[in-house]
C-alpha cells in the first residue's frame, strides 16, 4: 500500500465514523421515542388533568359533598386545607421528596398531605393511592405550576 492509499483508507474511516455520529445525534437516544400527540389527544389529556384539579380544589376547600362522594373525611376541626394554605400557599410540592422534620423521616408530598390531614385537621388519613390523594396532589401541583423543582429543599 502506498502512503497515499493508506491516507485515503484512513480518511474514509473517519468519514464513516462522522456519518455514524451524525446519524446517532439525529436519531437520538434509543427508547426516548414518543408518537406525536394530536391536538384532540392533547385536549383529552388536559381535560383529564383539569378534572382532577377541580376535584382536588373542592377537597382542599372542604367541600362536604365531594368528601362524601370520594369516601374521605379530611377534617374534624372544621378547618379546610385552604384556610391555612390559601391558594395552596406554603405547600411547596416542588421541594419533595425531602426530609420532613415534623415526621422525622424522608417524606413524599403524599406523606405530608396525610400529616396535615391527621395532625392539624384531625381527619382520617387517606390511602396514598386513593382517588382523593391523586386529586389533592393534582390541585397542589397545578397551583404551583412554574415552580422550579428542588427536591430536598427545606
Ligand atoms: C390548621 C392549619 C393547617 C391546615 C388546616 C392544613 N395545614 Fe398543611 N400545614 C400546616 C402547617 C403548620 C404545616 C407545616 C409547615 C412546615 O413547617 O413545613 C403544613 C404543611 C403542609 C405541607 C408541606 C409544606 C412544606 O413546606 O413542605 C403540605 C403539602 C400541606 N401542609 C398540605 C395540607 C393539606 C392537603 C391540607 C388539607 C388536608 C392541609 N395542609 C391542612 C398547617 C395546616
PDB file of N, CA and C in Angstrom, residues 3 7 12 23 25 29 35 37 40 43 47 51 61 69 74 77 79-80 85 93 98 106 113 115 118 130 132 136 150:
ATOM      1  N   UNK A   3       1.717   5.315   0.465  1.00  0.00           N
ATOM      2  CA  UNK A   3       1.327   6.258   1.530  1.00  0.00           C
ATOM      3  C   UNK A   3      -0.017   6.902   1.218  1.00  0.00           C
ATOM      4  N   UNK A   7      -3.455   6.797   3.411  1.00  0.00           N
ATOM      5  CA  UNK A   7      -4.076   8.028   3.882  1.00  0.00           C
ATOM      6  C   UNK A   7      -5.562   8.049   3.481  1.00  0.00           C
ATOM      7  N   UNK A  12     -11.294   7.686   4.806  1.00  0.00           N
ATOM      8  CA  UNK A  12     -12.654   7.184   4.605  1.00  0.00           C
ATOM      9  C   UNK A  12     -13.185   6.586   5.910  1.00  0.00           C
ATOM     10  N   UNK A  23     -25.683  10.508  12.420  1.00  0.00           N
ATOM     11  CA  UNK A  23     -26.938   9.749  12.426  1.00  0.00           C
ATOM     12  C   UNK A  23     -27.408   9.542  13.868  1.00  0.00           C
ATOM     13  N   UNK A  25     -26.835  11.386  16.468  1.00  0.00           N
ATOM     14  CA  UNK A  25     -27.345  12.648  17.025  1.00  0.00           C
ATOM     15  C   UNK A  25     -28.742  12.909  16.478  1.00  0.00           C
ATOM     16  N   UNK A  29     -31.343   9.252  21.449  1.00  0.00           N
ATOM     17  CA  UNK A  29     -31.120   8.045  22.232  1.00  0.00           C
ATOM     18  C   UNK A  29     -32.257   7.048  22.035  1.00  0.00           C
ATOM     19  N   UNK A  35     -44.675   8.815  20.144  1.00  0.00           N
ATOM     20  CA  UNK A  35     -45.516   9.160  18.999  1.00  0.00           C
ATOM     21  C   UNK A  35     -45.999  10.597  19.146  1.00  0.00           C
ATOM     22  N   UNK A  37     -48.420  13.665  19.436  1.00  0.00           N
ATOM     23  CA  UNK A  37     -49.757  13.730  20.032  1.00  0.00           C
ATOM     24  C   UNK A  37     -50.631  14.642  19.176  1.00  0.00           C
ATOM     25  N   UNK A  40     -56.379  16.657  19.381  1.00  0.00           N
ATOM     26  CA  UNK A  40     -57.529  16.056  20.085  1.00  0.00           C
ATOM     27  C   UNK A  40     -57.073  15.281  21.313  1.00  0.00           C
ATOM     28  N   UNK A  43     -55.979  17.658  24.047  1.00  0.00           N
ATOM     29  CA  UNK A  43     -57.147  18.231  24.728  1.00  0.00           C
ATOM     30  C   UNK A  43     -57.696  17.221  25.743  1.00  0.00           C
ATOM     31  N   UNK A  47     -57.921  17.745  29.682  1.00  0.00           N
ATOM     32  CA  UNK A  47     -59.219  17.627  30.366  1.00  0.00           C
ATOM     33  C   UNK A  47     -59.113  16.661  31.541  1.00  0.00           C
ATOM     34  N   UNK A  51     -59.936  17.792  35.342  1.00  0.00           N
ATOM     35  CA  UNK A  51     -60.997  17.128  36.099  1.00  0.00           C
ATOM     36  C   UNK A  51     -60.494  16.820  37.520  1.00  0.00           C
ATOM     37  N   UNK A  61     -60.864  22.795  49.664  1.00  0.00           N
ATOM     38  CA  UNK A  61     -61.703  23.824  50.274  1.00  0.00           C
ATOM     39  C   UNK A  61     -62.767  23.241  51.198  1.00  0.00           C
ATOM     40  N   UNK A  69     -68.695  11.837  48.492  1.00  0.00           N
ATOM     41  CA  UNK A  69     -68.622  11.075  47.237  1.00  0.00           C
ATOM     42  C   UNK A  69     -67.351  10.249  47.140  1.00  0.00           C
ATOM     43  N   UNK A  74     -61.624  14.544  55.662  1.00  0.00           N
ATOM     44  CA  UNK A  74     -60.302  15.189  55.733  1.00  0.00           C
ATOM     45  C   UNK A  74     -60.093  16.082  56.952  1.00  0.00           C
ATOM     46  N   UNK A  77     -61.927  19.331  62.529  1.00  0.00           N
ATOM     47  CA  UNK A  77     -61.829  20.600  63.246  1.00  0.00           C
ATOM     48  C   UNK A  77     -62.652  21.683  62.555  1.00  0.00           C
ATOM     49  N   UNK A  79     -61.677  22.943  59.908  1.00  0.00           N
ATOM     50  CA  UNK A  79     -60.681  23.702  59.134  1.00  0.00           C
ATOM     51  C   UNK A  79     -60.419  22.978  57.812  1.00  0.00           C
ATOM     52  N   UNK A  80     -60.528  23.686  56.705  1.00  0.00           N
ATOM     53  CA  UNK A  80     -60.167  23.118  55.411  1.00  0.00           C
ATOM     54  C   UNK A  80     -58.715  23.493  55.110  1.00  0.00           C
ATOM     55  N   UNK A  85     -53.739  27.229  54.048  1.00  0.00           N
ATOM     56  CA  UNK A  85     -52.913  27.313  52.829  1.00  0.00           C
ATOM     57  C   UNK A  85     -53.724  27.972  51.710  1.00  0.00           C
ATOM     58  N   UNK A  93     -44.873  21.848  46.849  1.00  0.00           N
ATOM     59  CA  UNK A  93     -44.757  20.495  46.264  1.00  0.00           C
ATOM     60  C   UNK A  93     -43.438  20.245  45.534  1.00  0.00           C
ATOM     61  N   UNK A  98     -38.357  15.009  50.454  1.00  0.00           N
ATOM     62  CA  UNK A  98     -37.360  15.639  51.323  1.00  0.00           C
ATOM     63  C   UNK A  98     -37.497  15.114  52.753  1.00  0.00           C
ATOM     64  N   UNK A 106     -37.764  10.825  55.799  1.00  0.00           N
ATOM     65  CA  UNK A 106     -37.702  11.241  54.412  1.00  0.00           C
ATOM     66  C   UNK A 106     -39.102  11.034  53.828  1.00  0.00           C
ATOM     67  N   UNK A 113     -49.254  15.470  52.898  1.00  0.00           N
ATOM     68  CA  UNK A 113     -50.700  15.724  52.823  1.00  0.00           C
ATOM     69  C   UNK A 113     -51.385  14.938  53.950  1.00  0.00           C
ATOM     70  N   UNK A 115     -50.031  13.935  56.721  1.00  0.00           N
ATOM     71  CA  UNK A 115     -49.640  14.504  58.022  1.00  0.00           C
ATOM     72  C   UNK A 115     -50.606  15.627  58.383  1.00  0.00           C
ATOM     73  N   UNK A 118     -54.032  14.341  59.332  1.00  0.00           N
ATOM     74  CA  UNK A 118     -54.067  13.710  60.645  1.00  0.00           C
ATOM     75  C   UNK A 118     -53.792  14.683  61.787  1.00  0.00           C
ATOM     76  N   UNK A 130     -55.168   6.590  46.720  1.00  0.00           N
ATOM     77  CA  UNK A 130     -56.614   6.802  46.545  1.00  0.00           C
ATOM     78  C   UNK A 130     -56.897   7.922  45.553  1.00  0.00           C
ATOM     79  N   UNK A 132     -58.813  10.416  46.086  1.00  0.00           N
ATOM     80  CA  UNK A 132     -58.766  11.700  46.787  1.00  0.00           C
ATOM     81  C   UNK A 132     -57.326  12.216  46.862  1.00  0.00           C
ATOM     82  N   UNK A 136     -55.965  15.695  45.277  1.00  0.00           N
ATOM     83  CA  UNK A 136     -55.293  16.725  46.091  1.00  0.00           C
ATOM     84  C   UNK A 136     -53.918  17.040  45.507  1.00  0.00           C
ATOM     85  N   UNK A 150     -36.831  21.576  43.252  1.00  0.00           N
ATOM     86  CA  UNK A 150     -35.606  21.497  44.066  1.00  0.00           C
ATOM     87  C   UNK A 150     -35.846  20.451  45.148  1.00  0.00           C
TER      88      UNK A 150
END
